[in-house]
Amino acid sequence: MGDGIEVFDQGAVRRHRERAAAGLGEHDFLLVEVAERLADRLSDVKRRFPFALDLGCHRGEFGRALAGRGGIETLIHCDPSPAMVAHAPGPRLAAAEDRLPFRAPAFDLVTSVLSLHWANDLPGALIQIARCLRPDGLLLAALLGGETLGDLRRALVEAELAERGGASPRVSPFADIGDLGGLLQRAGLAMPVVDADTITVTYPDAFALMADLRGMGESNAVADRVRHFTPRSVLAAAAAAYGAQHGDADGRIPARFQVLYLTAWKPHESQPRALRPGSAEASLAETLEPGAHSRQGHKRV
Amino acid sequence: MSDTPAAPDDDGPDPRSAQTVDAKLLEILVCPLTHGPLRYDRARQELISDQAGLAYPVRDGIPIMLVDEARALDAPDADS
């Protein structure tokens, strides 16, 4: 259908969310935790954001975590899954991250909690977000990073190689922290900051971890995954290997989620900006060591 | 062939939901495909993009701005 490479099967992404919508309350630990952390970051910004959009809002966890902070008067909830957004409080709509239906510019703030890692076209989604931000508007987003569930991925690949003599992508690929700053800038956003933290959750076993991922609507949606069920023998071997390598004294296993936080602003003349190269009026060497390295005839304008 | 019903209560959407689109939201909505204007057909609960020739459904007051959920305007009307 599309000309570009479709990494994620968007139909599958939406189906996973539609299916997860009703029972998400039992699997929203990570979502609520990251929503709280993002809300804390927002309340550190000494600004008011009267008109805001929460993109990929799930059931409105970020709005609840915010609890009135951030000077937000209207928070629009938007999720690609109609069933998911039906659980969020009003004004709300269903829309895809890379096909946003908003007049430009519309928002003082765009937030997103654990959703942008599903965008097929993350650069395109960032461009669309930048487009609908007002000048001096803020993008504040959290998404899963490339180190998420690395141990689980290795266990699955090893088990599948051993059992079947080949491996298929079982856990979705994620963005790397190094790429994101450049993507934000290319989207036309200023003062980009990207940082990461890791949240470790322990589970009784790998099956419980995988059930929780499904419950969050975070099942694998890699488009070229083999379209048959993973044989029980592969899962059992992976679960056993994961437990043996990573289990603690009580037999519980850790799952590490790397969360990347993005902050960037829509350009505005009030923001600090780097000067053009060559436009300096004082010599750096002279400032650091007055007199020592001053060159003869240093040009001053 | 017939349009799937909106299934308003299969997973318990917020019962307080108004049946019309929020006015502030309506003000900023455009067609996701063309970024052109939308007409709100309150009787049919659809947001119509004349440029794209698509009608986006509104279910329980929630605009579904997904191209693959939209009705093509020249297609036969599934509701009547």
Tab-separated table of C-alpha atoms in Angstrom:
chain	number	residue	atom	x	y	z
A	1	MET	CA	0.000	0.000	0.000
A	2	GLY	CA	2.526	2.632	1.102
A	3	ASP	CA	5.744	3.420	-0.715
A	4	GLY	CA	7.842	3.589	2.424
A	5	ILE	CA	8.965	0.782	4.676
A	6	GLU	CA	6.280	-0.162	7.141
A	7	VAL	CA	8.096	-1.245	10.270
A	8	PHE	CA	4.962	-1.651	12.336
A	9	ASP	CA	1.696	-3.123	11.224
A	10	GLN	CA	-0.547	-0.159	12.202
A	11	GLY	CA	-3.635	-2.344	12.062
A	12	ALA	CA	-1.987	-4.658	14.581
A	13	VAL	CA	-0.935	-1.743	16.791
A	14	ARG	CA	-4.499	-0.486	16.883
A	15	ARG	CA	-5.973	-3.994	17.394
A	16	HIS	CA	-3.642	-4.587	20.344
A	17	ARG	CA	-4.830	-1.345	21.906
A	18	GLU	CA	-8.485	-2.003	21.143
A	19	ARG	CA	-8.165	-5.391	22.836
A	20	ALA	CA	-6.244	-3.977	25.805
A	21	ALA	CA	-8.609	-1.028	26.381
A	22	ALA	CA	-11.144	-2.644	28.715
A	23	GLY	CA	-8.636	-4.403	30.981
A	24	LEU	CA	-5.836	-1.828	30.896
A	25	GLY	CA	-6.491	-0.849	34.520
A	26	GLU	CA	-4.895	-4.133	35.638
A	27	HIS	CA	-1.762	-3.608	33.525
A	28	ASP	CA	-1.186	0.134	33.655
A	29	PHE	CA	1.642	0.167	36.229
A	30	LEU	CA	4.330	1.301	33.787
A	31	LEU	CA	2.004	3.746	32.069
A	32	VAL	CA	0.977	5.395	35.347
A	33	GLU	CA	4.578	5.526	36.578
A	34	VAL	CA	5.845	7.215	33.397
A	35	ALA	CA	2.811	9.556	33.328
A	36	GLU	CA	3.703	10.675	36.880
A	37	ARG	CA	7.341	11.278	35.928
A	38	LEU	CA	6.356	13.287	32.851
A	39	ALA	CA	3.835	15.311	34.866
A	40	ASP	CA	6.598	16.128	37.394
A	41	ARG	CA	8.758	17.372	34.543
A	42	LEU	CA	5.959	19.571	33.285
A	43	SER	CA	5.413	21.127	36.693
A	44	ASP	CA	9.136	22.060	36.708
A	45	VAL	CA	8.483	24.319	33.697
A	46	LYS	CA	7.507	27.735	34.952
A	47	ARG	CA	4.945	28.421	32.283
A	48	ARG	CA	1.241	27.976	31.734
A	49	PHE	CA	-0.096	25.881	28.869
A	50	PRO	CA	-3.807	26.733	28.525
A	51	PHE	CA	-4.534	24.559	25.468
A	52	ALA	CA	-2.898	21.130	25.397
A	53	LEU	CA	-3.014	17.841	23.510
A	54	ASP	CA	-2.173	14.400	24.942
A	55	LEU	CA	-1.201	12.218	22.003
A	56	GLY	CA	-1.564	8.458	22.368
A	57	CYS	CA	-3.372	9.142	25.629
A	58	HIS	CA	-4.438	5.534	26.359
A	59	ARG	CA	-7.170	5.978	29.005
A	60	GLY	CA	-6.081	9.453	30.107
A	61	GLU	CA	-3.344	8.432	32.602
A	62	PHE	CA	-1.295	11.592	31.974
A	63	GLY	CA	-4.239	13.922	32.605
A	64	ARG	CA	-4.913	12.128	35.888
A	65	ALA	CA	-1.240	12.270	36.913
A	66	LEU	CA	-1.220	15.983	36.152
A	67	ALA	CA	-4.050	16.656	38.593
A	68	GLY	CA	-4.461	20.252	37.540
A	69	ARG	CA	-0.754	21.167	37.255
A	70	GLY	CA	0.810	22.956	34.278
A	71	GLY	CA	-1.810	25.703	33.999
A	72	ILE	CA	-3.773	23.607	31.516
A	73	GLU	CA	-7.339	24.784	30.913
A	74	THR	CA	-8.211	22.340	28.135
A	75	LEU	CA	-6.555	18.954	27.596
A	76	ILE	CA	-7.565	17.224	24.366
A	77	HIS	CA	-7.219	13.423	24.596
A	78	CYS	CA	-6.215	11.647	21.390
A	79	ASP	CA	-5.415	7.963	20.783
A	80	PRO	CA	-5.216	5.807	17.641
A	81	SER	CA	-7.633	3.357	19.275
A	82	PRO	CA	-11.289	4.476	19.542
A	83	ALA	CA	-11.927	1.920	22.327
A	84	MET	CA	-8.980	3.259	24.340
A	85	VAL	CA	-9.905	6.935	24.030
A	86	ALA	CA	-13.543	6.144	24.938
A	87	HIS	CA	-12.240	5.579	28.482
A	88	ALA	CA	-10.484	8.970	28.624
A	89	PRO	CA	-12.328	12.060	29.866
A	90	GLY	CA	-13.745	14.525	27.314
A	91	PRO	CA	-12.702	16.492	24.756
A	92	ARG	CA	-11.321	13.485	22.929
A	93	LEU	CA	-10.873	11.944	19.502
A	94	ALA	CA	-9.263	9.031	17.709
A	95	ALA	CA	-6.424	9.843	15.289
A	96	ALA	CA	-3.130	8.382	14.078
A	97	GLU	CA	0.097	10.038	15.295
A	98	ASP	CA	1.428	10.454	11.774
A	99	ARG	CA	-1.876	11.842	10.362
A	100	LEU	CA	-2.879	14.509	12.825
A	101	PRO	CA	-6.202	16.266	12.093
A	102	PHE	CA	-5.434	19.643	13.701
A	103	ARG	CA	-5.401	23.164	12.350
A	104	ALA	CA	-1.929	24.725	12.595
A	105	PRO	CA	-0.994	26.145	14.995
A	106	ALA	CA	-3.382	24.977	17.693
A	107	PHE	CA	-1.653	23.914	20.915
A	108	ASP	CA	0.503	25.449	23.651
A	109	LEU	CA	1.629	21.958	24.675
A	110	VAL	CA	1.733	18.468	23.171
A	111	THR	CA	2.435	15.548	25.503
A	112	SER	CA	2.745	11.831	24.846
A	113	VAL	CA	3.252	8.918	27.232
A	114	LEU	CA	4.553	5.591	25.871
A	115	SER	CA	3.044	5.851	22.436
A	116	LEU	CA	5.430	7.438	19.940
A	117	HIS	CA	7.591	4.287	19.764
A	118	TRP	CA	4.753	2.784	17.692
A	119	ALA	CA	4.793	5.461	15.006
A	120	ASN	CA	5.931	3.972	11.690
A	121	ASP	CA	7.142	7.343	10.634
A	122	LEU	CA	8.533	8.963	13.776
A	123	PRO	CA	10.206	11.824	11.846
A	124	GLY	CA	6.859	12.464	10.100
A	125	ALA	CA	4.968	12.346	13.394
A	126	LEU	CA	7.397	14.867	14.953
A	127	ILE	CA	6.972	17.184	11.953
A	128	GLN	CA	3.181	16.999	12.361
A	129	ILE	CA	3.459	17.697	16.086
A	130	ALA	CA	5.756	20.680	15.417
A	131	ARG	CA	3.263	21.947	12.859
A	132	CYS	CA	0.351	22.051	15.309
A	133	LEU	CA	2.341	23.708	18.138
A	134	ARG	CA	2.004	27.450	18.662
A	135	PRO	CA	5.220	29.537	18.671
A	136	ASP	CA	7.012	28.915	21.985
A	137	GLY	CA	4.844	25.800	22.459
A	138	LEU	CA	6.337	22.746	24.171
A	139	LEU	CA	6.587	19.084	23.175
A	140	LEU	CA	7.062	16.810	26.180
A	141	ALA	CA	7.067	13.096	25.391
A	142	ALA	CA	8.135	9.764	26.875
A	143	LEU	CA	8.686	6.699	24.719
A	144	LEU	CA	10.331	3.311	25.100
A	145	GLY	CA	14.006	3.233	24.084
A	146	GLY	CA	16.268	0.692	22.378
A	147	GLU	CA	17.456	-0.951	25.586
A	148	THR	CA	13.939	-1.961	26.580
A	149	LEU	CA	13.539	-5.685	27.330
A	150	GLY	CA	16.938	-6.523	25.826
A	151	ASP	CA	17.239	-9.617	28.012
A	152	LEU	CA	13.832	-10.913	26.953
A	153	ARG	CA	14.663	-10.358	23.295
A	154	ARG	CA	17.918	-12.262	23.622
A	155	ALA	CA	16.210	-15.142	25.440
A	156	LEU	CA	13.544	-15.410	22.723
A	157	VAL	CA	16.051	-15.316	19.878
A	158	GLU	CA	18.272	-17.932	21.519
A	159	ALA	CA	15.341	-20.217	22.267
A	160	GLU	CA	13.988	-19.928	18.762
A	161	LEU	CA	17.378	-20.571	17.195
A	162	ALA	CA	17.779	-23.661	19.348
A	163	GLU	CA	14.272	-25.002	18.735
A	164	ARG	CA	13.663	-24.036	15.137
A	165	GLY	CA	16.998	-23.169	13.585
A	166	GLY	CA	15.927	-19.583	12.729
A	167	ALA	CA	14.692	-16.463	14.492
A	168	SER	CA	12.007	-13.856	13.794
A	169	PRO	CA	11.519	-10.454	15.399
A	170	ARG	CA	9.399	-11.057	18.518
A	171	VAL	CA	9.735	-7.743	20.304
A	172	SER	CA	9.384	-4.475	18.447
A	173	PRO	CA	12.440	-2.363	17.594
A	174	PHE	CA	12.687	0.922	19.483
A	175	ALA	CA	14.288	4.300	18.855
A	176	ASP	CA	17.835	4.969	20.041
A	177	ILE	CA	18.595	7.927	22.243
A	178	GLY	CA	21.288	9.234	19.866
A	179	ASP	CA	18.878	9.623	16.939
A	180	LEU	CA	16.168	11.598	18.642
A	181	GLY	CA	17.833	14.988	19.178
A	182	GLY	CA	18.530	15.230	15.454
A	183	LEU	CA	14.981	14.160	14.583
A	184	LEU	CA	13.545	16.883	16.828
A	185	GLN	CA	15.725	19.494	15.175
A	186	ARG	CA	14.872	18.292	11.700
A	187	ALA	CA	11.204	18.594	12.657
A	188	GLY	CA	11.898	22.307	13.182
A	189	LEU	CA	11.901	22.261	16.985
A	190	ALA	CA	14.363	24.252	19.075
A	191	MET	CA	16.371	23.511	22.215
A	192	PRO	CA	15.882	19.739	22.059
A	193	VAL	CA	16.774	17.701	25.138
A	194	VAL	CA	16.702	13.894	25.225
A	195	ASP	CA	17.438	11.869	28.338
A	196	ALA	CA	16.694	8.403	29.597
A	197	ASP	CA	15.951	6.468	32.716
A	198	THR	CA	15.347	2.802	33.364
A	199	ILE	CA	12.373	1.346	35.205
A	200	THR	CA	12.800	-2.205	36.452
A	201	VAL	CA	9.718	-4.281	37.184
A	202	THR	CA	9.926	-7.809	38.578
A	203	TYR	CA	7.635	-10.637	37.514
A	204	PRO	CA	7.120	-14.215	38.751
A	205	ASP	CA	8.245	-15.517	35.342
A	206	ALA	CA	8.573	-14.614	31.651
A	207	PHE	CA	4.974	-15.681	30.954
A	208	ALA	CA	3.672	-13.118	33.457
A	209	LEU	CA	5.842	-10.457	31.795
A	210	MET	CA	4.484	-11.327	28.350
A	211	ALA	CA	0.892	-11.339	29.650
A	212	ASP	CA	1.487	-7.871	31.113
A	213	LEU	CA	2.871	-6.588	27.791
A	214	ARG	CA	-0.258	-7.878	26.068
A	215	GLY	CA	-2.418	-6.249	28.755
A	216	MET	CA	-0.729	-2.902	28.101
A	217	GLY	CA	-1.408	-3.245	24.369
A	218	GLU	CA	2.365	-3.439	23.826
A	219	SER	CA	2.492	-6.800	22.033
A	220	ASN	CA	4.888	-7.114	19.152
A	221	ALA	CA	3.575	-5.442	16.021
A	222	VAL	CA	6.583	-5.822	13.755
A	223	ALA	CA	5.122	-5.975	10.262
A	224	ASP	CA	7.314	-8.766	8.936
A	225	ARG	CA	6.966	-11.035	11.947
A	226	VAL	CA	6.129	-14.587	11.109
A	227	ARG	CA	2.359	-14.770	11.138
A	228	HIS	CA	1.872	-17.844	13.210
A	229	PHE	CA	1.829	-18.404	16.905
A	230	THR	CA	5.113	-18.800	18.683
A	231	PRO	CA	5.242	-22.494	19.563
A	232	ARG	CA	4.793	-23.191	23.231
A	233	SER	CA	8.142	-25.038	23.255
A	234	VAL	CA	9.981	-21.878	22.200
A	235	LEU	CA	8.231	-19.773	24.845
A	236	ALA	CA	8.888	-22.394	27.509
A	237	ALA	CA	12.578	-22.604	26.576
A	238	ALA	CA	12.871	-18.813	26.545
A	239	ALA	CA	11.091	-18.508	29.901
A	240	ALA	CA	13.368	-21.155	31.449
A	241	ALA	CA	16.533	-19.539	30.078
A	242	TYR	CA	15.408	-16.069	31.166
A	243	GLY	CA	14.596	-17.307	34.655
A	244	ALA	CA	17.913	-19.158	34.957
A	245	GLN	CA	20.015	-16.211	33.744
A	246	HIS	CA	18.224	-13.318	35.384
A	247	GLY	CA	16.056	-14.691	38.204
A	248	ASP	CA	16.662	-13.506	41.758
A	249	ALA	CA	16.772	-15.644	44.936
A	250	ASP	CA	12.945	-15.823	45.055
A	251	GLY	CA	12.793	-16.896	41.426
A	252	ARG	CA	11.357	-13.566	40.256
A	253	ILE	CA	12.699	-12.078	37.033
A	254	PRO	CA	13.429	-8.418	36.290
A	255	ALA	CA	12.188	-6.623	33.185
A	256	ARG	CA	14.004	-3.418	32.317
A	257	PHE	CA	12.150	-0.707	30.427
A	258	GLN	CA	14.263	2.134	29.068
A	259	VAL	CA	12.190	5.300	28.927
A	260	LEU	CA	13.372	8.193	26.732
A	261	TYR	CA	12.131	11.699	27.521
A	262	LEU	CA	11.956	14.320	24.784
A	263	THR	CA	11.668	18.039	25.386
A	264	ALA	CA	11.659	20.580	22.557
A	265	TRP	CA	10.123	23.947	21.799
A	266	LYS	CA	8.477	25.522	18.791
A	267	PRO	CA	10.815	28.374	17.833
A	268	HIS	CA	9.941	31.876	18.985
A	269	GLU	CA	11.944	35.106	18.856
A	270	SER	CA	12.104	35.290	22.657
A	271	GLN	CA	14.159	32.082	22.844
A	272	PRO	CA	17.947	32.067	23.217
A	273	ARG	CA	19.652	31.233	19.947
A	274	ALA	CA	23.236	30.573	18.837
A	275	LEU	CA	24.811	33.430	16.881
A	276	ARG	CA	26.017	32.938	13.313
A	277	PRO	CA	29.563	31.527	13.135
A	278	GLY	CA	32.043	34.380	12.702
A	279	SER	CA	29.752	36.984	14.229
A	280	ALA	CA	31.626	37.131	17.580
A	281	GLU	CA	32.919	40.505	18.694
A	282	ALA	CA	35.429	39.346	21.298
A	283	SER	CA	38.239	36.802	21.089
A	284	LEU	CA	37.780	33.694	23.224
A	285	ALA	CA	41.535	33.388	23.762
A	286	GLU	CA	41.721	36.950	25.048
A	287	THR	CA	38.837	36.364	27.402
A	288	LEU	CA	40.441	33.251	28.864
A	289	GLU	CA	43.962	34.617	29.111
A	290	PRO	CA	43.999	38.390	28.678
A	291	GLY	CA	47.027	39.534	26.712
A	292	ALA	CA	48.712	36.134	26.403
A	293	HIS	CA	47.452	34.967	23.015
A	294	SER	CA	46.105	38.147	21.515
A	295	ARG	CA	46.932	38.255	17.875
A	296	GLN	CA	48.166	41.344	16.126
A	297	GLY	CA	45.520	43.161	14.183
A	298	HIS	CA	42.628	41.106	15.545
A	299	LYS	CA	39.650	42.300	13.626
A	300	ARG	CA	36.994	44.120	15.562
A	301	VAL	CA	33.889	45.540	14.068
B	1	MET	CA	-21.782	-5.135	3.471
B	2	SER	CA	-23.784	-3.255	6.070
B	3	ASP	CA	-21.908	-0.816	8.251
B	4	THR	CA	-20.801	-2.233	11.579
B	5	PRO	CA	-22.801	-0.734	14.430
B	6	ALA	CA	-20.951	1.698	16.665
B	7	ALA	CA	-21.178	-0.765	19.582
B	8	PRO	CA	-21.553	2.030	22.112
B	9	ASP	CA	-21.586	-0.070	25.263
B	10	ASP	CA	-19.409	-3.099	24.614
B	11	ASP	CA	-16.545	-1.849	26.755
B	12	GLY	CA	-18.154	0.811	28.888
B	13	PRO	CA	-17.195	4.209	27.484
B	14	ASP	CA	-17.579	7.161	29.781
B	15	PRO	CA	-21.343	7.474	30.350
B	16	ARG	CA	-21.048	11.257	30.832
B	17	SER	CA	-19.944	11.642	27.230
B	18	ALA	CA	-21.906	14.260	25.380
B	19	GLN	CA	-23.352	13.050	22.128
B	20	THR	CA	-22.005	15.974	20.149
B	21	VAL	CA	-18.416	16.950	19.490
B	22	ASP	CA	-16.841	19.307	22.020
B	23	ALA	CA	-16.965	22.867	20.641
B	24	LYS	CA	-13.302	23.706	21.370
B	25	LEU	CA	-12.227	20.491	19.668
B	26	LEU	CA	-14.470	21.143	16.676
B	27	GLU	CA	-12.818	24.534	16.189
B	28	ILE	CA	-9.339	23.056	15.601
B	29	LEU	CA	-10.206	19.882	13.668
B	30	VAL	CA	-9.223	19.547	10.011
B	31	CYS	CA	-9.098	16.591	7.627
B	32	PRO	CA	-6.074	14.411	8.509
B	33	LEU	CA	-5.481	13.713	4.815
B	34	THR	CA	-5.792	17.162	3.222
B	35	HIS	CA	-5.655	19.483	6.282
B	36	GLY	CA	-8.710	21.064	4.653
B	37	PRO	CA	-11.870	22.178	6.475
B	38	LEU	CA	-14.556	19.833	7.804
B	39	ARG	CA	-18.350	20.169	7.846
B	40	TYR	CA	-20.124	18.783	10.899
B	41	ASP	CA	-23.274	16.925	9.925
B	42	ARG	CA	-25.038	16.733	13.290
B	43	ALA	CA	-27.947	14.657	12.042
B	44	ARG	CA	-25.714	11.895	10.711
B	45	GLN	CA	-22.925	12.440	13.238
B	46	GLU	CA	-20.220	12.736	10.610
B	47	LEU	CA	-17.389	15.154	9.915
B	48	ILE	CA	-17.215	15.664	6.198
B	49	SER	CA	-14.086	16.541	4.242
B	50	ASP	CA	-15.278	17.675	0.807
B	51	GLN	CA	-11.701	17.927	-0.457
B	52	ALA	CA	-10.894	14.322	0.448
B	53	GLY	CA	-14.400	13.062	-0.356
B	54	LEU	CA	-14.543	11.353	3.037
B	55	ALA	CA	-16.955	11.370	5.963
B	56	TYR	CA	-15.380	10.633	9.361
B	57	PRO	CA	-17.757	9.042	11.852
B	58	VAL	CA	-18.555	10.596	15.241
B	59	ARG	CA	-19.348	7.894	17.809
B	60	ASP	CA	-20.731	8.929	21.196
B	61	GLY	CA	-19.422	12.427	20.563
B	62	ILE	CA	-15.910	11.140	19.725
B	63	PRO	CA	-14.615	12.057	16.256
B	64	ILE	CA	-12.916	9.035	14.677
B	65	MET	CA	-10.375	10.810	12.458
B	66	LEU	CA	-8.946	7.622	10.951
B	67	VAL	CA	-8.838	7.412	7.177
B	68	ASP	CA	-9.596	3.681	7.153
B	69	GLU	CA	-12.717	4.218	9.301
B	70	ALA	CA	-14.061	6.982	7.053
B	71	ARG	CA	-16.895	6.557	4.525
B	72	ALA	CA	-16.160	7.518	0.931
B	73	LEU	CA	-18.707	10.163	-0.073
B	74	ASP	CA	-19.448	8.671	-3.485
B	75	ALA	CA	-19.892	5.191	-2.007
B	76	PRO	CA	-23.422	3.910	-1.439
B	77	ASP	CA	-24.799	4.954	1.910
B	78	ALA	CA	-24.667	2.042	4.314
B	79	ASP	CA	-27.119	3.588	6.791
B	80	SER	CA	-30.146	4.140	4.589
